[in-house]
PDB file of C-alpha atoms in Angstrom:
ATOM      1  CA  ALA A   1      79.198  12.123-113.174  1.00 70.00           C
ATOM      2  CA  THR A   2      80.095   8.495-113.578  1.00 74.00           C
ATOM      3  CA  PHE A   3      79.441   6.679-116.846  1.00 76.00           C
ATOM      4  CA  ILE A   4      79.413   2.894-116.727  1.00 76.00           C
ATOM      5  CA  GLU A   5      78.880   0.503-119.590  1.00 79.00           C
ATOM      6  CA  HIS A   6      78.247  -3.121-118.717  1.00 79.00           C
ATOM      7  CA  ALA A   7      77.112  -6.309-120.414  1.00 81.00           C
ATOM      8  CA  GLU A   8      74.214  -6.853-117.981  1.00 87.00           C
ATOM      9  CA  PHE A   9      71.861  -4.080-116.996  1.00 88.00           C
ATOM     10  CA  SER A  10      71.030  -5.622-113.612  1.00 88.00           C
ATOM     11  CA  SER A  11      74.720  -5.322-112.657  1.00 90.00           C
ATOM     12  CA  ILE A  12      74.001  -1.630-112.005  1.00 91.00           C
ATOM     13  CA  PHE A  13      73.268  -2.541-108.390  1.00 92.00           C
ATOM     14  CA  LYS A  14      76.944  -3.423-107.894  1.00 91.00           C
ATOM     15  CA  TYR A  15      77.767   0.257-108.412  1.00 90.00           C
ATOM     16  CA  LEU A  16      75.051   1.780-106.214  1.00 91.00           C
ATOM     17  CA  THR A  17      75.144   2.337-102.466  1.00 91.00           C
ATOM     18  CA  PRO A  18      72.346   3.520-100.166  1.00 93.00           C
ATOM     19  CA  TYR A  19      73.816   7.002-100.509  1.00 93.00           C
ATOM     20  CA  ASP A  20      72.756   6.932-104.168  1.00 91.00           C
ATOM     21  CA  TYR A  21      69.088   6.252-103.439  1.00 92.00           C
ATOM     22  CA  HIS A  22      67.627   9.672-104.235  1.00 89.00           C
ATOM     23  CA  ARG A  23      66.291  11.584-107.228  1.00 83.00           C
ATOM     24  CA  ASN A  24      69.615  13.361-107.790  1.00 86.00           C
ATOM     25  CA  THR A  25      71.060  10.032-108.936  1.00 88.00           C
ATOM     26  CA  VAL A  26      70.144   9.785-112.597  1.00 86.00           C
ATOM     27  CA  VAL A  27      70.286   6.598-114.667  1.00 89.00           C
ATOM     28  CA  VAL A  28      70.129   7.367-118.412  1.00 87.00           C
ATOM     29  CA  LEU A  29      69.225   4.503-120.746  1.00 89.00           C
ATOM     30  CA  ASP A  30      69.074   4.281-124.510  1.00 89.00           C
ATOM     31  CA  ILE A  31      65.779   2.769-125.597  1.00 89.00           C
ATOM     32  CA  ASP A  32      66.921   0.731-128.603  1.00 87.00           C
ATOM     33  CA  ASN A  33      69.184  -2.206-127.776  1.00 84.00           C
ATOM     34  CA  THR A  34      69.535  -1.232-124.114  1.00 87.00           C
ATOM     35  CA  ILE A  35      65.974  -1.242-122.797  1.00 91.00           C
ATOM     36  CA  ALA A  36      64.207  -2.895-125.708  1.00 90.00           C
ATOM     37  CA  THR A  37      64.461  -4.501-129.112  1.00 86.00           C
ATOM     38  CA  LEU A  38      61.881  -5.428-131.684  1.00 80.00           C
ATOM     39  CA  GLY A  39      60.159  -8.677-130.873  1.00 73.00           C
ATOM     40  CA  GLY A  40      59.679 -11.877-132.784  1.00 69.00           C
ATOM     41  CA  PRO A  41      60.942 -12.388-136.317  1.00 66.00           C
ATOM     42  CA  PHE A  42      61.407  -8.618-136.682  1.00 63.00           C
ATOM     43  CA  GLN A  43      64.360  -8.526-134.321  1.00 68.00           C
ATOM     44  CA  MET A  44      66.729  -7.545-137.130  1.00 73.00           C
ATOM     45  CA  LEU A  45      64.259  -6.043-139.619  1.00 75.00           C
ATOM     46  CA  GLY A  46      63.479  -2.545-138.358  1.00 72.00           C
ATOM     47  CA  SER A  47      66.286  -2.370-135.806  1.00 77.00           C
ATOM     48  CA  ASP A  48      68.497   0.701-135.717  1.00 78.00           C
ATOM     49  CA  THR A  49      71.278  -1.475-137.150  1.00 82.00           C
ATOM     50  CA  TRP A  50      69.007  -2.410-140.048  1.00 86.00           C
ATOM     51  CA  VAL A  51      68.070   1.230-140.666  1.00 89.00           C
ATOM     52  CA  SER A  52      71.725   2.287-140.737  1.00 91.00           C
ATOM     53  CA  HIS A  53      72.617  -0.585-143.030  1.00 94.00           C
ATOM     54  CA  GLU A  54      69.772   0.126-145.467  1.00 95.00           C
ATOM     55  CA  ILE A  55      70.642   3.818-145.639  1.00 95.00           C
ATOM     56  CA  ALA A  56      74.375   3.118-146.138  1.00 96.00           C
ATOM     57  CA  LYS A  57      73.604   0.532-148.825  1.00 97.00           C
ATOM     58  CA  ARG A  58      71.508   3.016-150.802  1.00 97.00           C
ATOM     59  CA  VAL A  59      74.117   5.760-150.469  1.00 97.00           C
ATOM     60  CA  LYS A  60      76.790   3.319-151.691  1.00 97.00           C
ATOM     61  CA  GLU A  61      74.546   2.567-154.695  1.00 97.00           C
ATOM     62  CA  GLY A  62      74.615   6.279-155.583  1.00 97.00           C
ATOM     63  CA  MET A  63      71.645   7.796-153.785  1.00 97.00           C
ATOM     64  CA  SER A  64      72.023  10.985-151.807  1.00 96.00           C
ATOM     65  CA  LEU A  65      71.568  10.672-148.064  1.00 95.00           C
ATOM     66  CA  GLU A  66      68.258  12.519-148.364  1.00 94.00           C
ATOM     67  CA  GLU A  67      67.012  10.079-151.025  1.00 96.00           C
ATOM     68  CA  ALA A  68      68.094   7.086-148.970  1.00 96.00           C
ATOM     69  CA  LEU A  69      66.345   8.446-145.879  1.00 93.00           C
ATOM     70  CA  ALA A  70      63.182   9.135-147.916  1.00 95.00           C
ATOM     71  CA  GLN A  71      63.110   5.457-148.955  1.00 95.00           C
ATOM     72  CA  VAL A  72      64.050   3.775-145.689  1.00 94.00           C
ATOM     73  CA  LEU A  73      62.361   5.854-142.982  1.00 92.00           C
ATOM     74  CA  PRO A  74      58.744   5.361-144.156  1.00 93.00           C
ATOM     75  CA  LEU A  75      59.248   1.579-144.022  1.00 91.00           C
ATOM     76  CA  TYR A  76      60.860   1.832-140.605  1.00 89.00           C
ATOM     77  CA  PHE A  77      57.949   3.949-139.327  1.00 90.00           C
ATOM     78  CA  GLN A  78      55.476   1.347-140.618  1.00 90.00           C
ATOM     79  CA  LEU A  79      57.353  -1.446-138.851  1.00 87.00           C
ATOM     80  CA  VAL A  80      57.449   0.484-135.583  1.00 87.00           C
ATOM     81  CA  HIS A  81      53.654   0.865-135.703  1.00 89.00           C
ATOM     82  CA  ILE A  82      52.972  -2.851-136.166  1.00 87.00           C
ATOM     83  CA  VAL A  83      55.673  -4.519-134.076  1.00 85.00           C
ATOM     84  CA  ASP A  84      55.886  -4.394-130.293  1.00 86.00           C
ATOM     85  CA  LEU A  85      59.113  -4.089-128.371  1.00 89.00           C
ATOM     86  CA  LYS A  86      60.461  -6.714-125.995  1.00 91.00           C
ATOM     87  CA  PRO A  87      63.002  -6.215-123.204  1.00 93.00           C
ATOM     88  CA  VAL A  88      66.617  -6.775-124.194  1.00 90.00           C
ATOM     89  CA  GLU A  89      67.148  -8.784-120.974  1.00 92.00           C
ATOM     90  CA  SER A  90      64.553 -10.718-118.985  1.00 93.00           C
ATOM     91  CA  SER A  91      65.348  -8.579-115.928  1.00 94.00           C
ATOM     92  CA  THR A  92      65.219  -5.158-117.658  1.00 94.00           C
ATOM     93  CA  ILE A  93      61.717  -4.150-116.579  1.00 95.00           C
ATOM     94  CA  GLU A  94      62.168  -5.292-112.990  1.00 96.00           C
ATOM     95  CA  THR A  95      65.539  -3.559-112.752  1.00 95.00           C
ATOM     96  CA  ILE A  96      64.030  -0.254-113.887  1.00 94.00           C
ATOM     97  CA  LYS A  97      61.187  -0.611-111.377  1.00 94.00           C
ATOM     98  CA  GLN A  98      63.662  -1.406-108.573  1.00 95.00           C
ATOM     99  CA  LEU A  99      65.715   1.690-109.408  1.00 94.00           C
ATOM    100  CA  GLN A 100      62.565   3.812-109.370  1.00 92.00           C
ATOM    101  CA  ALA A 101      61.433   2.294-106.074  1.00 93.00           C
ATOM    102  CA  LEU A 102      64.771   3.332-104.575  1.00 94.00           C
ATOM    103  CA  GLY A 103      64.020   6.931-105.573  1.00 91.00           C
ATOM    104  CA  ILE A 104      66.514   7.036-108.432  1.00 91.00           C
ATOM    105  CA  THR A 105      65.631   9.124-111.483  1.00 87.00           C
ATOM    106  CA  VAL A 106      65.467   6.887-114.553  1.00 89.00           C
ATOM    107  CA  ILE A 107      65.217   8.497-117.969  1.00 86.00           C
ATOM    108  CA  ALA A 108      65.465   7.144-121.491  1.00 86.00           C
ATOM    109  CA  TYR A 109      66.855   8.718-124.600  1.00 84.00           C
ATOM    110  CA  THR A 110      66.496   7.800-128.218  1.00 82.00           C
ATOM    111  CA  LEU A 111      67.391   8.898-131.696  1.00 79.00           C
ATOM    112  CA  ARG A 112      63.981   7.800-132.891  1.00 82.00           C
ATOM    113  CA  SER A 113      62.107  10.415-134.902  1.00 81.00           C
ATOM    114  CA  LEU A 114      59.494  12.633-133.338  1.00 78.00           C
ATOM    115  CA  GLU A 115      57.082  11.114-135.846  1.00 83.00           C
ATOM    116  CA  ILE A 116      57.077   7.901-133.796  1.00 86.00           C
ATOM    117  CA  SER A 117      57.464   9.356-130.316  1.00 82.00           C
ATOM    118  CA  ASP A 118      53.897   8.559-129.256  1.00 84.00           C
ATOM    119  CA  ARG A 119      54.264   4.986-130.525  1.00 89.00           C
ATOM    120  CA  THR A 120      57.594   4.654-128.688  1.00 87.00           C
ATOM    121  CA  ILE A 121      55.969   5.687-125.410  1.00 86.00           C
ATOM    122  CA  GLU A 122      53.105   3.270-126.118  1.00 89.00           C
ATOM    123  CA  GLN A 123      55.589   0.459-126.784  1.00 90.00           C
ATOM    124  CA  LEU A 124      57.378   1.108-123.481  1.00 90.00           C
ATOM    125  CA  ASN A 125      54.047   1.195-121.643  1.00 89.00           C
ATOM    126  CA  VAL A 126      52.952  -2.105-123.203  1.00 91.00           C
ATOM    127  CA  MET A 127      56.153  -3.648-121.825  1.00 92.00           C
ATOM    128  CA  GLY A 128      55.327  -2.290-118.381  1.00 92.00           C
ATOM    129  CA  ILE A 129      57.859   0.544-118.386  1.00 90.00           C
ATOM    130  CA  ASP A 130      56.574   3.875-117.090  1.00 86.00           C
ATOM    131  CA  LEU A 131      59.174   6.599-116.771  1.00 81.00           C
ATOM    132  CA  THR A 132      56.756   9.458-116.117  1.00 76.00           C
ATOM    133  CA  HIS A 133      57.055   9.354-112.351  1.00 65.00           C
ATOM    134  CA  SER A 134      60.842   9.348-112.347  1.00 61.00           C
ATOM    135  CA  ALA A 135      61.432  11.817-115.171  1.00 60.00           C
ATOM    136  CA  PHE A 136      62.440  15.460-114.765  1.00 57.00           C
ATOM    137  CA  GLY A 137      59.012  16.888-115.374  1.00 54.00           C
ATOM    138  CA  PRO A 138      56.263  17.288-117.962  1.00 52.00           C
ATOM    139  CA  ALA A 139      56.723  16.740-121.674  1.00 51.00           C
ATOM    140  CA  GLU A 140      59.614  18.426-123.416  1.00 50.00           C
ATOM    141  CA  ILE A 141      60.731  18.152-127.000  1.00 49.00           C
ATOM    142  CA  MET A 142      64.317  19.122-127.702  1.00 46.00           C
ATOM    143  CA  GLY A 143      66.312  19.185-130.902  1.00 43.00           C
ATOM    144  CA  ASN A 144      65.592  17.846-134.332  1.00 42.00           C
ATOM    145  CA  ASP A 145      64.617  14.198-134.482  1.00 36.00           C
ATOM    146  CA  VAL A 146      65.521  13.592-130.838  1.00 38.00           C
ATOM    147  CA  ILE A 147      62.804  12.993-128.268  1.00 41.00           C
ATOM    148  CA  PHE A 148      63.072  13.768-124.624  1.00 46.00           C
ATOM    149  CA  ARG A 149      59.545  13.652-123.404  1.00 45.00           C
ATOM    150  CA  TYR A 150      56.917  11.869-121.433  1.00 41.00           C
ATOM    151  CA  LYS A 151      53.260  12.648-121.089  1.00 40.00           C
ATOM    152  CA  ASN A 152      51.841  12.949-117.587  1.00 30.00           C
TER     153      ASN A 152
END
C-alpha cells in the first residue's frame, strides 16, 4: 500500500497510471477537512477542531472527559443537522467522480458519531458525492463511534 498526503486533492492524478484504473486501487478519504467542511459562517463553529478545543477547554476547567463530552456533543449534533457541508476544494467533487469513472474504489472514513451517520451521508449527497457505487458493499457499521457504511 502507498500512503500519500498532499496539499491539493486533485494532485492524486500525478500518482496514478492507467495500471491503477481498477477497483483494487482504493482511495481512502477522511470526510472532515479532506472532502468537506462546514459551510458559511459555521466553518469554525462545529468543526472537528472546534469540538476538540471545546472538550479540552472544559477538561482543563476541571470537568471529567465524560462531562465535557456530554456538554459539547449535543451542540455539535445540533449544528450538524442545520448546517450543510461544502467541499474543501472547488475540485473535490469532480476529482472524486473522475476517480470513480476510472474504476477506482473511493471510500470515506470519519470519526463522526453513529448518531449523525445518516445526516453525514445526506450532507455528502447534497454536495453531489455518492460513494455507494464505489464502496466495498452494502452497509456496515464497525466499532464504537466510527462509521463505515453506505446505504444502497
